[in-house]
Amino acid sequence: MNILSIGSVAFDSIQTPFGKVNKALGGSATFFSLTASNFIKTSVVAVVGKDFTLKNQKIFTRKNIDISGLEKAPGKTFFWSGKYSFDLNSRETLFTHLNVFKNFKPKISAKHALSPFVFLGNIHPILQLEVLKQIKSPKLIGCDTMNLWIDTEKKELIKVLKSIDILIINDSEARQMAKEPNLLTASKKILSLMAKKTDRIPPVLVVKKGEHGLIMLQGKKFFSLPSYPLEKVLDPTGAGDSFAGGFFGFLAKTENLSWNNLKKACAYGTVTASFCVEQFGTKALENLTVTQIQKRYQEFKDLTHFELTKNK
Amino acid sequence: MNILSIGSVAFDSIQTPFGKVNKALGGSATFFSLTASNFIKTSVVAVVGKDFTLKNQKIFTRKNIDISGLEKAPGKTFFWSGKYSFDLNSRETLFTHLNVFKNFKPKISAKHALSPFVFLGNIHPILQLEVLKQIKSPKLIGCDTMNLWIDTEKKELIKVLKSIDILIINDSEARQMAKEPNLLTASKKILSLMAKKTDRIPPVLVVKKGEHGLIMLQGKKFFSLPSYPLEKVLDPTGAGDSFAGGFFGFLAKTENLSWNNLKKACAYGTVTASFCVEQFGTKALENLTVTQIQKRYQEFKDLTHFELTKNK
């Protein structure tokens, strides 16, 4: 089933201890759709400026991504620059030029409004709510957010939480949102903020822990994975969005929202994110194939599973 | 097969954000043997002082632990006091009174010298080497160490590494030992310091990451587990030793050193450590049953495993 992805398309200038890249294609909707499109047809709703080139556009269309919802506005594309620390665990924003993104009001076409799978990338919670109003009969709504909105727009964000099915955030955001240091306790608190029941599925929370893997909760159910082991991480930019793309893409393709399938989705997300960070920007995702994903998924299982035993 | 455990038996005074305990039984050989004894007969070689009571002794004998190698020396038992930070991720040593431990020279009896499974708890590398000289025909030698010896006794420590089969350390120790921030790269470096081949098994390295689980390497093989999820951790003291006890106890019981069985051993160690930290000192381990361990082992599998899939 098709996915509709709302978020940012941007240019990123990135420095890591392993190199740098200037004005590379980035943004949450970019990383998400490049990943999800390995599983299922994905449409992007975002805004770009006049400096968005045909070459940039081809990065999407080569993956058969529908960019009919990619608005071209007068002005320049959202431009972000960041520098990562020695161990890649923290980053400093050098500048953020919102440009055309400042006035972004996602307009959902009649066709896109019928999308069964909707992923709300990290944009202002009020915009996320406005998108949701335009969606006709979703089967699954996923959502990301960031520390800024947790700080400044908590009330609107909680409205979003009550309207969605799956929240995908990182560990520091979870602790901040719940004001609680124990990650498991924090996660349960956040889950209790989400809708008690929808006509879709009981709310799901996925908390990403970077190099330490993830946890997932739904009701009283709990799941945990380590990360895929990588010796060479060149650029962590887009890891979260490419996790979400793999996770959501697999769910949309299989149309199966059971707990067992959600677990598999976590493993797919882990695998797609692991490819993303092995190269700068979107480079790894542009050439990623389904065969590579499947191969690493199976390897990941071997690397993390142990057998049951009757030994005492 | 029997296990011989060499290490410390101590008194611990511990403060955590959740309470405190005064002069509780502790020490590496204590936590290790209390855990390993759920799987297999375990003998302890350590030293205590005159203040070691019959009540202390019964904590061992109730678990059928052989304490014929527990030397009683004139003076007081090793006494350590520490205070944990708010999030339990760091601790401050308030005092360390080595007492009788200062002159500890492990003497291995003729019977104990025949032990097939030997675990060298964290003591001076020169003492670890002296123990190894006294062992007749080991089937498996495990070993722990600490930051102090990595700093001050690197040369002797590397001799130890070349004589053992399984090194179990934590992530900061691994980074320190290899002088390398990437944990995977650091682990490979350490593995290359260990003996290339013994008449036993190819060297194994287990790196514990606390609440973030563990990684294990042997040759080119890699394995990773998250931790068992706990909302209430009262006291992390002994977590590492009770991991080692579960890990080594399971291997000794099953007498199976295959990669698949090593993976299971990692899961057993994770489970036994998870019980340890739920209460202060040895309290949880004193009453731990095989049935509880088995139950949590199976739960742990459900919490961390995903299925293979043919979906693309």
PDB file of N, CA and C in Angstrom, chain B residues 170-220:
ATOM      1  N   ASN B 170      34.232  -4.686  30.339  1.00  0.00           N
ATOM      2  CA  ASN B 170      33.202  -3.737  29.922  1.00  0.00           C
ATOM      3  C   ASN B 170      33.716  -2.794  28.828  1.00  0.00           C
ATOM      4  N   ASP B 171      32.813  -2.007  28.289  1.00  0.00           N
ATOM      5  CA  ASP B 171      33.137  -1.208  27.103  1.00  0.00           C
ATOM      6  C   ASP B 171      34.229  -0.163  27.354  1.00  0.00           C
ATOM      7  N   SER B 172      34.210   0.479  28.520  1.00  0.00           N
ATOM      8  CA  SER B 172      35.244   1.497  28.761  1.00  0.00           C
ATOM      9  C   SER B 172      36.610   0.830  28.915  1.00  0.00           C
ATOM     10  N   GLU B 173      36.632  -0.367  29.517  1.00  0.00           N
ATOM     11  CA  GLU B 173      37.896  -1.101  29.625  1.00  0.00           C
ATOM     12  C   GLU B 173      38.410  -1.517  28.246  1.00  0.00           C
ATOM     13  N   ALA B 174      37.492  -1.910  27.371  1.00  0.00           N
ATOM     14  CA  ALA B 174      37.892  -2.331  26.022  1.00  0.00           C
ATOM     15  C   ALA B 174      38.496  -1.154  25.256  1.00  0.00           C
ATOM     16  N   ARG B 175      37.826   0.003  25.338  1.00  0.00           N
ATOM     17  CA  ARG B 175      38.345   1.194  24.641  1.00  0.00           C
ATOM     18  C   ARG B 175      39.709   1.594  25.190  1.00  0.00           C
ATOM     19  N   GLN B 176      39.845   1.494  26.521  1.00  0.00           N
ATOM     20  CA  GLN B 176      41.095   1.860  27.191  1.00  0.00           C
ATOM     21  C   GLN B 176      42.216   0.906  26.784  1.00  0.00           C
ATOM     22  N   MET B 177      41.889  -0.389  26.775  1.00  0.00           N
ATOM     23  CA  MET B 177      42.906  -1.389  26.468  1.00  0.00           C
ATOM     24  C   MET B 177      43.407  -1.236  25.033  1.00  0.00           C
ATOM     25  N   ALA B 178      42.485  -0.956  24.103  1.00  0.00           N
ATOM     26  CA  ALA B 178      42.852  -0.882  22.685  1.00  0.00           C
ATOM     27  C   ALA B 178      43.234   0.530  22.263  1.00  0.00           C
ATOM     28  N   LYS B 179      43.021   1.509  23.135  1.00  0.00           N
ATOM     29  CA  LYS B 179      43.233   2.931  22.785  1.00  0.00           C
ATOM     30  C   LYS B 179      42.519   3.264  21.486  1.00  0.00           C
ATOM     31  N   GLU B 180      41.242   3.017  21.443  1.00  0.00           N
ATOM     32  CA  GLU B 180      40.463   3.118  20.200  1.00  0.00           C
ATOM     33  C   GLU B 180      39.007   3.388  20.589  1.00  0.00           C
ATOM     34  N   PRO B 181      38.399   4.475  20.047  1.00  0.00           N
ATOM     35  CA  PRO B 181      37.029   4.803  20.460  1.00  0.00           C
ATOM     36  C   PRO B 181      35.953   3.891  19.872  1.00  0.00           C
ATOM     37  N   ASN B 182      36.102   3.433  18.627  1.00  0.00           N
ATOM     38  CA  ASN B 182      35.085   2.544  18.043  1.00  0.00           C
ATOM     39  C   ASN B 182      35.166   1.183  18.718  1.00  0.00           C
ATOM     40  N   LEU B 183      34.044   0.767  19.314  1.00  0.00           N
ATOM     41  CA  LEU B 183      34.057  -0.427  20.157  1.00  0.00           C
ATOM     42  C   LEU B 183      34.341  -1.697  19.362  1.00  0.00           C
ATOM     43  N   LEU B 184      33.849  -1.739  18.137  1.00  0.00           N
ATOM     44  CA  LEU B 184      34.061  -2.911  17.299  1.00  0.00           C
ATOM     45  C   LEU B 184      35.539  -3.017  16.913  1.00  0.00           C
ATOM     46  N   THR B 185      36.106  -1.903  16.519  1.00  0.00           N
ATOM     47  CA  THR B 185      37.532  -1.878  16.174  1.00  0.00           C
ATOM     48  C   THR B 185      38.381  -2.213  17.402  1.00  0.00           C
ATOM     49  N   ALA B 186      38.023  -1.621  18.544  1.00  0.00           N
ATOM     50  CA  ALA B 186      38.744  -1.902  19.790  1.00  0.00           C
ATOM     51  C   ALA B 186      38.685  -3.397  20.112  1.00  0.00           C
ATOM     52  N   SER B 187      37.525  -3.986  19.943  1.00  0.00           N
ATOM     53  CA  SER B 187      37.343  -5.401  20.290  1.00  0.00           C
ATOM     54  C   SER B 187      38.192  -6.303  19.399  1.00  0.00           C
ATOM     55  N   LYS B 188      38.250  -5.955  18.115  1.00  0.00           N
ATOM     56  CA  LYS B 188      39.073  -6.755  17.196  1.00  0.00           C
ATOM     57  C   LYS B 188      40.551  -6.678  17.570  1.00  0.00           C
ATOM     58  N   LYS B 189      40.961  -5.482  17.996  1.00  0.00           N
ATOM     59  CA  LYS B 189      42.341  -5.292  18.426  1.00  0.00           C
ATOM     60  C   LYS B 189      42.665  -6.186  19.623  1.00  0.00           C
ATOM     61  N   ILE B 190      41.760  -6.201  20.593  1.00  0.00           N
ATOM     62  CA  ILE B 190      41.978  -6.999  21.808  1.00  0.00           C
ATOM     63  C   ILE B 190      42.016  -8.486  21.462  1.00  0.00           C
ATOM     64  N   LEU B 191      41.107  -8.896  20.596  1.00  0.00           N
ATOM     65  CA  LEU B 191      41.065 -10.294  20.186  1.00  0.00           C
ATOM     66  C   LEU B 191      42.396 -10.697  19.549  1.00  0.00           C
ATOM     67  N   SER B 192      42.988  -9.766  18.822  1.00  0.00           N
ATOM     68  CA  SER B 192      44.266 -10.072  18.156  1.00  0.00           C
ATOM     69  C   SER B 192      45.419 -10.171  19.159  1.00  0.00           C
ATOM     70  N   LEU B 193      45.211  -9.613  20.371  1.00  0.00           N
ATOM     71  CA  LEU B 193      46.226  -9.747  21.425  1.00  0.00           C
ATOM     72  C   LEU B 193      46.154 -11.116  22.093  1.00  0.00           C
ATOM     73  N   MET B 194      44.994 -11.750  21.989  1.00  0.00           N
ATOM     74  CA  MET B 194      44.814 -13.042  22.652  1.00  0.00           C
ATOM     75  C   MET B 194      45.497 -14.120  21.803  1.00  0.00           C
ATOM     76  N   ALA B 195      45.721 -15.291  22.396  1.00  0.00           N
ATOM     77  CA  ALA B 195      46.444 -16.362  21.707  1.00  0.00           C
ATOM     78  C   ALA B 195      45.769 -16.692  20.392  1.00  0.00           C
ATOM     79  N   LYS B 196      46.552 -16.874  19.344  1.00  0.00           N
ATOM     80  CA  LYS B 196      45.981 -17.205  18.037  1.00  0.00           C
ATOM     81  C   LYS B 196      45.307 -18.572  18.084  1.00  0.00           C
ATOM     82  N   LYS B 197      45.947 -19.506  18.738  1.00  0.00           N
ATOM     83  CA  LYS B 197      45.299 -20.813  18.903  1.00  0.00           C
ATOM     84  C   LYS B 197      45.784 -21.456  20.195  1.00  0.00           C
ATOM     85  N   THR B 198      44.877 -22.159  20.826  1.00  0.00           N
ATOM     86  CA  THR B 198      45.244 -22.945  21.997  1.00  0.00           C
ATOM     87  C   THR B 198      44.794 -24.349  21.654  1.00  0.00           C
ATOM     88  N   ASP B 199      45.007 -25.298  22.553  1.00  0.00           N
ATOM     89  CA  ASP B 199      44.444 -26.629  22.308  1.00  0.00           C
ATOM     90  C   ASP B 199      42.988 -26.661  22.771  1.00  0.00           C
ATOM     91  N   ARG B 200      42.485 -25.486  23.149  1.00  0.00           N
ATOM     92  CA  ARG B 200      41.088 -25.441  23.607  1.00  0.00           C
ATOM     93  C   ARG B 200      40.196 -24.809  22.521  1.00  0.00           C
ATOM     94  N   ILE B 201      39.770 -23.572  22.705  1.00  0.00           N
ATOM     95  CA  ILE B 201      38.919 -22.965  21.674  1.00  0.00           C
ATOM     96  C   ILE B 201      39.550 -21.659  21.195  1.00  0.00           C
ATOM     97  N   PRO B 202      39.158 -21.220  19.979  1.00  0.00           N
ATOM     98  CA  PRO B 202      39.645 -19.916  19.521  1.00  0.00           C
ATOM     99  C   PRO B 202      39.189 -18.838  20.509  1.00  0.00           C
ATOM    100  N   PRO B 203      40.041 -17.856  20.804  1.00  0.00           N
ATOM    101  CA  PRO B 203      39.735 -16.869  21.837  1.00  0.00           C
ATOM    102  C   PRO B 203      38.403 -16.153  21.614  1.00  0.00           C
ATOM    103  N   VAL B 204      37.758 -15.871  22.725  1.00  0.00           N
ATOM    104  CA  VAL B 204      36.452 -15.208  22.715  1.00  0.00           C
ATOM    105  C   VAL B 204      36.558 -13.929  23.546  1.00  0.00           C
ATOM    106  N   LEU B 205      35.982 -12.859  23.034  1.00  0.00           N
ATOM    107  CA  LEU B 205      35.919 -11.611  23.798  1.00  0.00           C
ATOM    108  C   LEU B 205      34.454 -11.222  23.993  1.00  0.00           C
ATOM    109  N   VAL B 206      34.060 -10.989  25.251  1.00  0.00           N
ATOM    110  CA  VAL B 206      32.720 -10.482  25.542  1.00  0.00           C
ATOM    111  C   VAL B 206      32.880  -9.073  26.124  1.00  0.00           C
ATOM    112  N   VAL B 207      32.252  -8.098  25.488  1.00  0.00           N
ATOM    113  CA  VAL B 207      32.300  -6.721  26.000  1.00  0.00           C
ATOM    114  C   VAL B 207      30.904  -6.321  26.477  1.00  0.00           C
ATOM    115  N   LYS B 208      30.812  -6.047  27.782  1.00  0.00           N
ATOM    116  CA  LYS B 208      29.533  -5.668  28.395  1.00  0.00           C
ATOM    117  C   LYS B 208      29.355  -4.159  28.288  1.00  0.00           C
ATOM    118  N   LYS B 209      28.131  -3.750  27.901  1.00  0.00           N
ATOM    119  CA  LYS B 209      27.863  -2.316  27.743  1.00  0.00           C
ATOM    120  C   LYS B 209      26.824  -1.827  28.751  1.00  0.00           C
ATOM    121  N   GLY B 210      26.733  -2.505  29.912  1.00  0.00           N
ATOM    122  CA  GLY B 210      25.782  -2.080  30.941  1.00  0.00           C
ATOM    123  C   GLY B 210      24.353  -2.159  30.440  1.00  0.00           C
ATOM    124  N   GLU B 211      23.600  -1.070  30.608  1.00  0.00           N
ATOM    125  CA  GLU B 211      22.190  -1.074  30.205  1.00  0.00           C
ATOM    126  C   GLU B 211      22.018  -1.221  28.690  1.00  0.00           C
ATOM    127  N   HIS B 212      23.149  -1.146  27.939  1.00  0.00           N
ATOM    128  CA  HIS B 212      23.050  -1.247  26.480  1.00  0.00           C
ATOM    129  C   HIS B 212      23.393  -2.640  25.954  1.00  0.00           C
ATOM    130  N   GLY B 213      23.522  -3.626  26.854  1.00  0.00           N
ATOM    131  CA  GLY B 213      23.718  -4.987  26.386  1.00  0.00           C
ATOM    132  C   GLY B 213      25.172  -5.369  26.228  1.00  0.00           C
ATOM    133  N   LEU B 214      25.477  -6.135  25.204  1.00  0.00           N
ATOM    134  CA  LEU B 214      26.839  -6.661  25.048  1.00  0.00           C
ATOM    135  C   LEU B 214      27.141  -6.965  23.600  1.00  0.00           C
ATOM    136  N   ILE B 215      28.424  -7.129  23.313  1.00  0.00           N
ATOM    137  CA  ILE B 215      28.854  -7.716  22.048  1.00  0.00           C
ATOM    138  C   ILE B 215      29.827  -8.858  22.360  1.00  0.00           C
ATOM    139  N   MET B 216      29.876  -9.850  21.472  1.00  0.00           N
ATOM    140  CA  MET B 216      30.805 -10.976  21.639  1.00  0.00           C
ATOM    141  C   MET B 216      31.473 -11.227  20.296  1.00  0.00           C
ATOM    142  N   LEU B 217      32.776 -11.496  20.334  1.00  0.00           N
ATOM    143  CA  LEU B 217      33.528 -11.798  19.111  1.00  0.00           C
ATOM    144  C   LEU B 217      34.355 -13.065  19.286  1.00  0.00           C
ATOM    145  N   GLN B 218      34.447 -13.829  18.229  1.00  0.00           N
ATOM    146  CA  GLN B 218      35.360 -14.978  18.177  1.00  0.00           C
ATOM    147  C   GLN B 218      35.797 -15.118  16.720  1.00  0.00           C
ATOM    148  N   GLY B 219      37.086 -14.981  16.463  1.00  0.00           N
ATOM    149  CA  GLY B 219      37.557 -14.979  15.069  1.00  0.00           C
ATOM    150  C   GLY B 219      36.828 -13.890  14.311  1.00  0.00           C
ATOM    151  N   LYS B 220      36.193 -14.252  13.203  1.00  0.00           N
ATOM    152  CA  LYS B 220      35.445 -13.261  12.428  1.00  0.00           C
ATOM    153  C   LYS B 220      33.967 -13.234  12.819  1.00  0.00           C
TER     154      LYS B 220
END
